[in-house]
Each structure stands twice: as structure tokens, then as C-alpha cells.
Tab-separated table of C-alpha atoms in Angstrom:
chain	number	residue	atom	x	y	z
A	1	MET	CA	0.141	26.909	3.348
A	2	ASN	CA	3.374	25.186	2.340
A	3	LYS	CA	3.252	21.895	0.495
A	4	ILE	CA	4.654	19.069	2.585
A	5	ILE	CA	5.554	15.615	1.283
A	6	THR	CA	6.516	12.954	3.821
A	7	VAL	CA	8.320	9.767	2.873
A	8	GLY	CA	8.204	6.667	5.083
A	9	ARG	CA	10.393	3.854	3.812
A	10	GLU	CA	11.508	0.292	4.350
A	11	PHE	CA	15.250	-0.004	4.864
A	12	GLY	CA	17.043	-0.487	1.537
A	13	SER	CA	13.994	0.401	-0.570
A	14	GLY	CA	15.431	3.641	-1.974
A	15	GLY	CA	12.897	5.878	-0.203
A	16	ARG	CA	15.589	8.402	0.578
A	17	GLU	CA	16.658	8.611	-3.086
A	18	LEU	CA	13.036	8.946	-4.213
A	19	GLY	CA	12.445	11.749	-1.700
A	20	ARG	CA	15.609	13.577	-2.725
A	21	ARG	CA	14.879	13.339	-6.436
A	22	LEU	CA	11.298	14.460	-5.871
A	23	SER	CA	12.497	17.515	-3.949
A	24	GLU	CA	14.945	18.348	-6.756
A	25	HIS	CA	12.230	18.155	-9.441
A	26	LEU	CA	9.918	20.343	-7.388
A	27	GLY	CA	12.470	22.774	-5.986
A	28	TYR	CA	11.328	21.863	-2.457
A	29	ALA	CA	13.612	21.755	0.581
A	30	TYR	CA	14.759	18.258	1.504
A	31	TYR	CA	15.128	17.091	5.105
A	32	ASP	CA	16.508	13.771	6.202
A	33	GLN	CA	19.798	13.574	8.122
A	34	GLU	CA	19.454	17.342	8.713
A	35	ILE	CA	16.806	16.586	11.340
A	36	ILE	CA	19.212	14.400	13.344
A	37	VAL	CA	21.934	17.061	13.094
A	38	GLU	CA	19.541	19.724	14.359
A	39	ILE	CA	18.258	17.564	17.250
A	40	ALA	CA	21.866	16.797	18.264
A	41	LYS	CA	22.708	20.508	18.229
A	42	ARG	CA	19.716	21.484	20.369
A	43	THR	CA	19.999	18.648	22.892
A	44	GLU	CA	23.803	18.757	23.042
A	45	LEU	CA	23.907	15.015	22.399
A	46	SER	CA	26.097	13.384	19.752
A	47	GLU	CA	24.583	12.756	16.321
A	48	GLN	CA	25.453	9.084	16.659
A	49	TYR	CA	23.554	8.843	19.950
A	50	VAL	CA	20.506	10.641	18.576
A	51	GLN	CA	20.592	8.399	15.510
A	52	ASN	CA	20.596	5.345	17.777
A	53	ILE	CA	17.714	6.637	19.865
A	54	VAL	CA	15.320	7.709	17.122
A	55	GLU	CA	13.465	4.977	15.301
A	56	ARG	CA	13.684	2.659	18.264
A	57	HIS	CA	11.143	1.994	20.939
A	58	TYR	CA	12.342	1.528	24.510
A	59	PRO	CA	10.236	0.331	27.443
A	60	SER	CA	9.277	3.374	29.507
A	61	SER	CA	9.979	1.649	32.815
A	62	PHE	CA	11.378	-1.611	34.146
A	63	PRO	CA	10.733	-3.564	37.342
A	64	ILE	CA	13.300	-4.026	40.110
A	65	HIS	CA	12.862	-5.736	43.435
A	66	ILE	CA	14.267	-4.831	46.836
A	67	GLY	CA	13.866	-7.751	49.194
A	68	ARG	CA	10.487	-9.177	48.242
A	69	THR	CA	8.952	-5.929	47.071
A	70	PHE	CA	8.716	-4.986	43.384
A	71	TYR	CA	9.062	-1.393	42.170
A	72	THR	CA	8.991	0.097	38.685
A	73	VAL	CA	11.814	2.415	37.814
A	74	THR	CA	11.658	4.943	35.000
A	75	ASN	CA	13.986	4.018	32.172
A	76	PRO	CA	16.410	6.962	31.743
A	77	VAL	CA	16.983	6.127	28.065
A	78	MET	CA	13.239	6.400	27.495
A	79	GLU	CA	13.163	9.770	29.223
A	80	GLN	CA	15.898	10.970	26.899
A	81	ALA	CA	14.045	9.470	23.924
A	82	ASN	CA	10.988	11.500	24.917
A	83	ILE	CA	13.010	14.721	25.078
A	84	ILE	CA	14.479	13.947	21.669
A	85	PHE	CA	10.996	13.258	20.273
A	86	GLN	CA	9.738	16.602	21.578
A	87	GLU	CA	12.653	18.372	19.865
A	88	GLN	CA	11.951	16.387	16.703
A	89	CYS	CA	8.303	17.541	16.668
A	90	GLU	CA	9.402	21.130	17.195
A	91	ILE	CA	12.018	20.986	14.419
A	92	LEU	CA	9.637	19.331	11.950
A	93	ARG	CA	7.016	22.034	12.561
A	94	GLU	CA	9.618	24.743	12.021
A	95	MET	CA	10.807	23.131	8.788
A	96	ALA	CA	7.231	22.752	7.528
A	97	ALA	CA	6.495	26.389	8.333
A	98	GLU	CA	9.543	27.624	6.468
A	99	SER	CA	8.923	26.403	2.892
A	100	ASP	CA	7.555	23.594	0.700
A	101	CYS	CA	9.529	20.499	1.648
A	102	VAL	CA	10.087	16.753	1.450
A	103	ILE	CA	10.732	15.092	4.818
A	104	VAL	CA	12.061	11.533	5.077
A	105	GLY	CA	11.109	9.377	8.070
A	106	ARG	CA	10.748	10.647	11.672
A	107	CYS	CA	6.960	10.022	11.838
A	108	ALA	CA	6.567	13.329	9.979
A	109	ASP	CA	3.330	12.101	8.346
A	110	TYR	CA	1.783	11.826	11.804
A	111	ILE	CA	3.462	14.754	13.563
A	112	LEU	CA	2.483	17.166	10.783
A	113	GLN	CA	-0.971	15.704	10.146
A	114	GLU	CA	-2.692	19.044	10.778
A	115	LEU	CA	-0.829	20.439	7.773
A	116	ALA	CA	-2.249	17.637	5.591
A	117	PRO	CA	1.062	16.420	4.144
A	118	PHE	CA	1.081	14.145	1.098
A	119	ARG	CA	2.187	10.861	2.660
A	120	ILE	CA	4.282	8.462	0.580
A	121	PHE	CA	5.505	5.047	1.729
A	122	VAL	CA	8.320	3.399	-0.216
A	123	TYR	CA	9.000	-0.329	-0.125
A	124	ALA	CA	10.596	-3.043	-2.247
A	125	ASP	CA	10.954	-6.795	-2.587
A	126	MET	CA	13.741	-8.301	-0.460
A	127	PRO	CA	16.140	-9.284	-3.313
A	128	GLU	CA	16.044	-5.693	-4.571
A	129	ARG	CA	16.725	-4.356	-1.073
A	130	LEU	CA	19.659	-6.731	-0.630
A	131	LYS	CA	21.099	-5.568	-3.962
A	132	ARG	CA	20.653	-1.925	-3.032
A	133	CYS	CA	22.256	-2.371	0.400
A	134	ARG	CA	25.241	-4.180	-1.125
A	135	LYS	CA	25.744	-1.354	-3.599
A	136	LYS	CA	25.698	1.291	-0.872
A	137	ALA	CA	27.654	-0.612	1.789
A	138	PRO	CA	31.161	0.531	2.770
A	139	ALA	CA	33.951	-1.631	1.305
A	140	GLN	CA	34.862	-3.114	4.702
A	141	GLU	CA	31.342	-4.486	5.298
A	142	HIS	CA	31.169	-8.230	4.647
A	143	PHE	CA	27.690	-9.437	5.551
A	144	SER	CA	26.491	-12.752	4.117
A	145	ASP	CA	23.080	-12.591	2.394
A	146	LYS	CA	21.502	-14.167	5.470
A	147	GLU	CA	23.148	-11.659	7.835
A	148	LEU	CA	22.203	-8.715	5.632
A	149	LYS	CA	18.597	-9.900	5.398
A	150	SER	CA	18.346	-10.236	9.141
A	151	HIS	CA	19.955	-6.767	9.562
A	152	ILE	CA	17.352	-5.255	7.181
A	153	LYS	CA	14.514	-7.005	8.985
A	154	ARG	CA	15.763	-5.829	12.390
A	155	ILE	CA	15.886	-2.186	11.268
A	156	ASP	CA	12.360	-2.471	9.839
A	157	ARG	CA	11.112	-4.062	13.051
A	158	ASN	CA	12.556	-1.135	15.010
A	159	ARG	CA	10.999	1.415	12.667
A	160	ALA	CA	7.636	-0.324	12.866
A	161	ALA	CA	7.720	-0.488	16.678
A	162	TYR	CA	8.805	3.143	16.946
A	163	TYR	CA	6.065	4.295	14.551
A	164	GLN	CA	3.442	2.222	16.351
A	165	PHE	CA	4.527	3.599	19.731
A	166	ARG	CA	4.616	7.235	18.661
A	167	THR	CA	1.546	7.294	16.410
A	168	GLY	CA	-0.617	4.367	17.521
A	169	GLN	CA	-0.813	3.395	13.831
A	170	LYS	CA	0.560	0.522	11.799
A	171	TRP	CA	3.724	1.410	9.876
A	172	GLY	CA	3.370	0.788	6.125
A	173	SER	CA	-0.382	0.166	6.278
A	174	PRO	CA	-2.075	1.723	3.196
A	175	SER	CA	-4.718	3.532	5.251
A	176	ASN	CA	-2.010	5.814	6.701
A	177	TYR	CA	-0.664	6.953	3.321
A	178	ASP	CA	-1.703	8.628	0.080
A	179	LEU	CA	0.620	6.585	-2.103
A	180	LEU	CA	2.692	3.434	-1.651
A	181	VAL	CA	5.476	2.844	-4.140
A	182	ASN	CA	7.249	-0.460	-4.735
A	183	THR	CA	10.668	0.424	-6.199
A	184	THR	CA	11.469	-3.119	-7.359
A	185	ARG	CA	10.531	-2.812	-10.997
A	186	VAL	CA	10.416	0.841	-12.010
A	187	PRO	CA	13.605	2.957	-11.795
A	188	ILE	CA	13.397	5.447	-8.923
A	189	LYS	CA	14.496	8.207	-11.286
A	190	LEU	CA	11.450	7.651	-13.491
A	191	THR	CA	9.085	7.263	-10.529
A	192	ALA	CA	10.265	10.576	-9.030
A	193	LEU	CA	9.760	12.314	-12.368
A	194	ALA	CA	6.208	10.943	-12.690
A	195	LEU	CA	5.201	11.669	-9.095
A	196	ALA	CA	6.455	15.239	-9.341
A	197	LYS	CA	3.556	15.848	-11.770
A	198	LEU	CA	1.169	15.401	-8.857
A	199	PHE	CA	2.442	18.625	-7.295
A	200	LEU	CA	3.051	20.907	-10.256
B	1	MET	CA	5.928	-8.222	-25.130
B	2	ASN	CA	2.822	-6.097	-24.604
B	3	LYS	CA	2.642	-3.752	-21.645
B	4	ILE	CA	-0.042	-4.822	-19.189
B	5	ILE	CA	-1.385	-2.687	-16.332
B	6	THR	CA	-3.744	-4.332	-13.851
B	7	VAL	CA	-5.949	-2.348	-11.488
B	8	GLY	CA	-7.330	-3.869	-8.285
B	9	ARG	CA	-9.688	-1.554	-6.435
B	10	GLU	CA	-11.816	-1.094	-3.355
B	11	PHE	CA	-15.476	-0.539	-4.196
B	12	GLY	CA	-16.212	3.164	-4.644
B	13	SER	CA	-12.547	4.193	-4.751
B	14	GLY	CA	-12.561	5.266	-8.403
B	15	GLY	CA	-10.203	2.507	-9.552
B	16	ARG	CA	-12.232	1.999	-12.688
B	17	GLU	CA	-12.018	5.692	-13.599
B	18	LEU	CA	-8.286	5.744	-12.912
B	19	GLY	CA	-7.779	2.688	-15.116
B	20	ARG	CA	-9.862	4.134	-17.933
B	21	ARG	CA	-8.120	7.501	-17.866
B	22	LEU	CA	-4.714	5.811	-17.768
B	23	SER	CA	-5.610	3.718	-20.818
B	24	GLU	CA	-6.748	6.866	-22.662
B	25	HIS	CA	-3.498	8.723	-21.925
B	26	LEU	CA	-1.426	5.760	-23.050
B	27	GLY	CA	-3.546	4.632	-25.992
B	28	TYR	CA	-3.841	1.169	-24.408
B	29	ALA	CA	-6.900	-1.075	-24.708
B	30	TYR	CA	-9.157	-0.984	-21.639
B	31	TYR	CA	-10.916	-4.066	-20.286
B	32	ASP	CA	-13.403	-4.110	-17.473
B	33	GLN	CA	-17.038	-5.033	-18.104
B	34	GLU	CA	-15.912	-6.397	-21.490
B	35	ILE	CA	-14.497	-9.424	-19.674
B	36	ILE	CA	-17.888	-10.287	-18.154
B	37	VAL	CA	-19.595	-9.849	-21.534
B	38	GLU	CA	-17.089	-12.185	-23.174
B	39	ILE	CA	-17.377	-14.837	-20.434
B	40	ALA	CA	-21.178	-14.708	-20.721
B	41	LYS	CA	-20.950	-15.166	-24.477
B	42	ARG	CA	-18.619	-18.148	-24.261
B	43	THR	CA	-20.405	-19.930	-21.400
B	44	GLU	CA	-23.904	-19.092	-22.685
B	45	LEU	CA	-24.803	-17.764	-19.237
B	46	SER	CA	-26.421	-14.371	-18.670
B	47	GLU	CA	-24.149	-11.405	-17.955
B	48	GLN	CA	-26.026	-10.811	-14.711
B	49	TYR	CA	-25.370	-14.371	-13.555
B	50	VAL	CA	-21.680	-14.201	-14.446
B	51	GLN	CA	-21.428	-10.855	-12.673
B	52	ASN	CA	-22.930	-12.416	-9.563
B	53	ILE	CA	-20.588	-15.386	-9.652
B	54	VAL	CA	-17.273	-13.611	-10.215
B	55	GLU	CA	-15.743	-11.855	-7.241
B	56	ARG	CA	-17.449	-14.162	-4.817
B	57	HIS	CA	-16.145	-17.241	-3.139
B	58	TYR	CA	-18.430	-20.232	-2.684
B	59	PRO	CA	-17.692	-23.330	-0.607
B	60	SER	CA	-16.615	-26.108	-2.977
B	61	SER	CA	-18.685	-28.765	-1.223
B	62	PHE	CA	-21.178	-29.114	1.594
B	63	PRO	CA	-22.019	-31.979	3.945
B	64	ILE	CA	-25.300	-33.903	3.889
B	65	HIS	CA	-26.276	-36.914	5.934
B	66	ILE	CA	-28.321	-39.954	4.983
B	67	GLY	CA	-29.388	-41.804	8.082
B	68	ARG	CA	-26.369	-41.505	10.360
B	69	THR	CA	-23.764	-41.299	7.634
B	70	PHE	CA	-22.253	-38.015	6.478
B	71	TYR	CA	-21.288	-37.373	2.857
B	72	THR	CA	-19.840	-34.339	1.128
B	73	VAL	CA	-21.590	-33.195	-2.006
B	74	THR	CA	-19.991	-31.010	-4.641
B	75	ASN	CA	-21.555	-27.550	-4.746
B	76	PRO	CA	-22.897	-27.066	-8.317
B	77	VAL	CA	-22.539	-23.268	-8.083
B	78	MET	CA	-18.866	-23.731	-7.250
B	79	GLU	CA	-18.437	-26.024	-10.238
B	80	GLN	CA	-19.917	-23.354	-12.457
B	81	ALA	CA	-17.712	-20.727	-10.781
B	82	ASN	CA	-14.678	-22.838	-11.656
B	83	ILE	CA	-15.733	-23.081	-15.302
B	84	ILE	CA	-16.238	-19.324	-15.377
B	85	PHE	CA	-12.817	-18.787	-13.801
B	86	GLN	CA	-11.176	-20.967	-16.438
B	87	GLU	CA	-12.842	-18.916	-19.185
B	88	GLN	CA	-11.764	-15.735	-17.424
B	89	CYS	CA	-8.110	-16.891	-17.392
B	90	GLU	CA	-8.331	-17.778	-21.070
B	91	ILE	CA	-9.889	-14.445	-22.038
B	92	LEU	CA	-7.392	-12.411	-19.995
B	93	ARG	CA	-4.479	-14.185	-21.675
B	94	GLU	CA	-5.968	-13.519	-25.101
B	95	MET	CA	-6.495	-9.840	-24.289
B	96	ALA	CA	-2.938	-9.511	-22.956
B	97	ALA	CA	-1.552	-11.179	-26.073
B	98	GLU	CA	-3.439	-8.838	-28.379
B	99	SER	CA	-2.090	-5.396	-27.398
B	100	ASP	CA	-0.910	-3.137	-24.566
B	101	CYS	CA	-3.827	-2.921	-22.135
B	102	VAL	CA	-5.269	-1.870	-18.791
B	103	ILE	CA	-7.339	-4.569	-17.059
B	104	VAL	CA	-9.566	-3.775	-14.084
B	105	GLY	CA	-10.176	-6.450	-11.439
B	106	ARG	CA	-10.641	-10.207	-12.156
B	107	CYS	CA	-7.391	-11.221	-10.376
B	108	ALA	CA	-5.580	-10.205	-13.564
B	109	ASP	CA	-2.450	-9.283	-11.580
B	110	TYR	CA	-2.169	-12.901	-10.473
B	111	ILE	CA	-3.470	-14.684	-13.579
B	112	LEU	CA	-1.086	-12.781	-15.860
B	113	GLN	CA	1.887	-12.803	-13.480
B	114	GLU	CA	4.153	-14.500	-16.030
B	115	LEU	CA	3.743	-11.425	-18.246
B	116	ALA	CA	4.969	-9.190	-15.372
B	117	PRO	CA	2.059	-6.718	-15.407
B	118	PHE	CA	2.380	-3.410	-13.583
B	119	ARG	CA	0.013	-3.960	-10.646
B	120	ILE	CA	-1.894	-0.996	-9.249
B	121	PHE	CA	-4.272	-1.115	-6.273
B	122	VAL	CA	-6.683	1.797	-5.787
B	123	TYR	CA	-8.312	2.596	-2.453
B	124	ALA	CA	-9.840	5.549	-0.624
B	125	ASP	CA	-11.055	6.667	2.792
B	126	MET	CA	-14.651	5.687	3.574
B	127	PRO	CA	-16.236	9.193	3.442
B	128	GLU	CA	-14.804	9.682	-0.060
B	129	ARG	CA	-16.139	6.297	-1.154
B	130	LEU	CA	-19.600	7.104	0.220
B	131	LYS	CA	-19.580	10.400	-1.682
B	132	ARG	CA	-18.494	8.708	-4.887
B	133	CYS	CA	-21.125	5.976	-4.600
B	134	ARG	CA	-23.875	8.538	-3.981
B	135	LYS	CA	-22.818	10.462	-7.078
B	136	LYS	CA	-22.912	7.363	-9.272
B	137	ALA	CA	-26.013	5.724	-7.806
B	138	PRO	CA	-29.209	5.471	-9.855
B	139	ALA	CA	-31.878	8.021	-8.853
B	140	GLN	CA	-34.152	5.328	-7.381
B	141	GLU	CA	-31.492	4.115	-4.915
B	142	HIS	CA	-32.133	5.403	-1.394
B	143	PHE	CA	-29.547	3.889	0.932
B	144	SER	CA	-28.893	5.562	4.280
B	145	ASP	CA	-25.219	6.261	5.024
B	146	LYS	CA	-25.131	3.233	7.308
B	147	GLU	CA	-26.695	0.963	4.678
B	148	LEU	CA	-24.376	2.233	1.961
B	149	LYS	CA	-21.327	1.731	4.159
B	150	SER	CA	-22.348	-1.817	4.960
B	151	HIS	CA	-23.016	-2.450	1.222
B	152	ILE	CA	-19.505	-1.175	0.355
B	153	LYS	CA	-17.927	-3.297	3.074
B	154	ARG	CA	-19.811	-6.408	1.920
B	155	ILE	CA	-18.611	-6.008	-1.660
B	156	ASP	CA	-15.029	-5.524	-0.448
B	157	ARG	CA	-15.289	-8.601	1.773
B	158	ASN	CA	-16.443	-10.626	-1.232
B	159	ARG	CA	-13.619	-9.304	-3.402
B	160	ALA	CA	-11.059	-10.049	-0.687
B	161	ALA	CA	-12.369	-13.599	-0.163
B	162	TYR	CA	-12.462	-14.256	-3.920
B	163	TYR	CA	-8.922	-12.934	-4.404
B	164	GLN	CA	-7.625	-14.935	-1.439
B	165	PHE	CA	-9.306	-18.115	-2.721
B	166	ARG	CA	-8.077	-17.776	-6.308
B	167	THR	CA	-4.568	-16.460	-5.643
B	168	GLY	CA	-3.718	-17.519	-2.085
B	169	GLN	CA	-2.660	-13.890	-1.494
B	170	LYS	CA	-4.058	-11.070	0.588
B	171	TRP	CA	-6.117	-8.584	-1.426
B	172	GLY	CA	-4.796	-5.008	-1.125
B	173	SER	CA	-1.575	-6.026	0.634
B	174	PRO	CA	1.325	-3.859	-0.630
B	175	SER	CA	3.590	-6.846	-1.311
B	176	ASN	CA	1.276	-7.937	-4.158
B	177	TYR	CA	1.379	-4.607	-6.011
B	178	ASP	CA	3.781	-2.131	-7.602
B	179	LEU	CA	1.785	0.938	-6.621
B	180	LEU	CA	-1.089	1.652	-4.232
B	181	VAL	CA	-3.019	4.863	-4.796
B	182	ASN	CA	-5.327	6.522	-2.278
B	183	THR	CA	-7.758	8.631	-4.324
B	184	THR	CA	-9.071	10.612	-1.349
B	185	ARG	CA	-7.006	13.746	-1.725
B	186	VAL	CA	-5.622	13.978	-5.253
B	187	PRO	CA	-8.034	14.199	-8.207
B	188	ILE	CA	-8.080	10.962	-10.212
B	189	LYS	CA	-7.626	12.967	-13.405
B	190	LEU	CA	-4.305	14.350	-12.163
B	191	THR	CA	-3.170	10.998	-10.761
B	192	ALA	CA	-3.823	9.261	-14.090
B	193	LEU	CA	-1.872	11.952	-15.942
B	194	ALA	CA	1.102	11.602	-13.578
B	195	LEU	CA	1.098	7.788	-13.574
B	196	ALA	CA	0.977	7.675	-17.361
B	197	LYS	CA	4.534	9.096	-17.299
B	198	LEU	CA	5.710	5.788	-15.828
B	199	PHE	CA	4.901	4.029	-19.105
B	200	LEU	CA	5.870	6.545	-21.783
């Protein structure tokens, strides 16, 4: 059976970098944005649209009223989100079947649970996440610290709601993972090097 | 400044073994039961008594009434617990000043926070903890699975309440640690070897 490592991560914590470095040390395939690209290809939706849909939770229906009578109407965005999630599950299983790999995000820890992946969650203190986001932001982005913090928190809230909705579990809760890494104080480079020893 | 690693741990998770192995790989001093022995020596209380007092939280006072008037009376056990805690803080600071070290339990992560220790929390799934406790139990101990589980949960509840009372923080919550390790699926021996790389 292939070795699968999944990486959940708070926004701005460097989870993606840790996953990538880990895959390089181990010679494993690395999947992150590739999953979005593949979903977009199969569903014939734009990558941007798929990116917006995944990691968000939409209400499955909403109420309308005609005269004095209330009806619930299926939310078409939610229907599309469900189709995308089905594709995502399919793609993740294909990737996991192909070779040893590191998969970032996408509820892979839950979707692939029958393959017993090693489940990492990466997080960091807020000042470190602000610093990291500033360093990676495009030059034209001019968020104040307060705006950036609220942006980070909003993305995390979305990820948590999406994870909760799709898995019924609490995002970032230790019981759902094998290892939780705070990237605030130890360089990610060194952490990746050390963690790789767990799989060699 | 000396390098300090603190290890918080769920009962039966193997945190003590992980800490000991880590200290052996790194050539650091290892403190666990030694802290109790030292407190007992300095306070002239028995080791057993000190062991019973630490990692428990007692109410600081209790109400009595004389006639129709209520008074609060200081709880003498709590007073003794406070003296013991003061000694514990003193001893931990002395140990940390002496050499690089690994310290298990005793709120060391919080007490030594000014020395920026690397804070590990070790946990495991319940079946693994039951198995571990059975393996380490004295031959005359005959708990049923249900009894053992409730014993484990009681000890954890005490540790959580003690930690919360002394630090104002939530025991086992990722934000208070640099690394959380679930010992269910990876051998502790291998984990200790890998984690040692973070400090070399």
C-alpha cells in the first residue's frame, strides 16, 4: 500500500511549504493546486470558480415564500459544490493509488481514511502568520494589519466550516491528527527534515 | 541559554517514554519523578503525599456557618498545595539553569515560559492507552476495561483542572504547544529519533 501523508493547515502557517519540503525529502508525489486544476478539467469549470467553491460551506437549501406559503429551494451553488466534492474524492483516491504522496488540504485525511494516511496539521501564532502573508503577498496588496488578520481569520473560518460539514469532525482538533506542528519557532526547513525521518 | 524541552502528556500515552528517549538521544538531563523527590525533600513531606497533591486542583476555601452566619475558611490542603507549587517552580528554575534538559509534566511549559522552552504535548487514542496501561500495570492490578478507562479519564481530568488552575490555559490545546504527537500509530522509539533532529 502506498504511503500517504495529508497536511491540513491554518492559512499563513506554512503548511504548504512543509508539505512540499517533506515530499522532496521523501521523493513522494506532491499534490496541492494540482487537485483544483484536475477538478476544473473534469467538471469543465474554471479553476478560479472551483477554488472559490472548495473550502467553503454553503447552505444546501434556502426558504422562499409565495403568497403566505413557505417552500425550500435547493441551492444550485450547493449542488455544484457537491459535484465538485465527488470529483475531489475520486481524484484523491486515484492520486493515492498511484504512488506515495503528500496531499495538502481538501479533507484528504478524512476522504482517504481507509488508507490510514499519516495526518499532519500545521498551525502558527498570529504574528508569524501575518509576517508570512506579508512576505508572500503580491506587491499591489496593501492590507493593514487589522485587515490582514481579519482576512486570515475569515479563510480559517471557511476551512473549519467546510471540514466540519464534509467530515463531521472538528478542524484542527488533535484527535483527528497524528501530529500537529506549530511553525512559529522552528524553521520549516528543519521541521521537514526531522519529520521525514518518520517515514524512512 | 540552556535548551529546555517540556513534555505534557495524557495518561497512558507514552509521553514519559518519549521524553526519556529524547533526552538520551540529545544527551540532555531528564527530570520527571526527580521533581517530586526533590519537593518532598525540601518540604519534609512524604513523596506519596506530594505525588497526591500535585496535578490536582483543590478549592482554596470552603464555606461554614455558625448559627445563621456564613464564613469562608481557608482550605489547609490548598495552602499546602500552594507551598508545594512554589517549591516546584523554584526547583524547575534551578534544573533549567543547570543544563539542557527534558522536563515531563509539572506545568513546566508555563512556569519556564521566559526561557522559551520547546513545548511538546503527547497524546494517544484510548485503545492504545488502555493497551499501554495494561502492559505497565503491576501484576496484582485487575481493572476491567471500563474501570481502567474511567481511571485514565479521571487522571486526565485532574491534570487538566490543575493545569487550568495554575496557568489559566487549556491543557492539551494546540496554541499552548510547539508540537503535539499522537503516539497511536508511530513507534515512540522512531518518533523520539526523528524529533531529536529538531535540536541537533
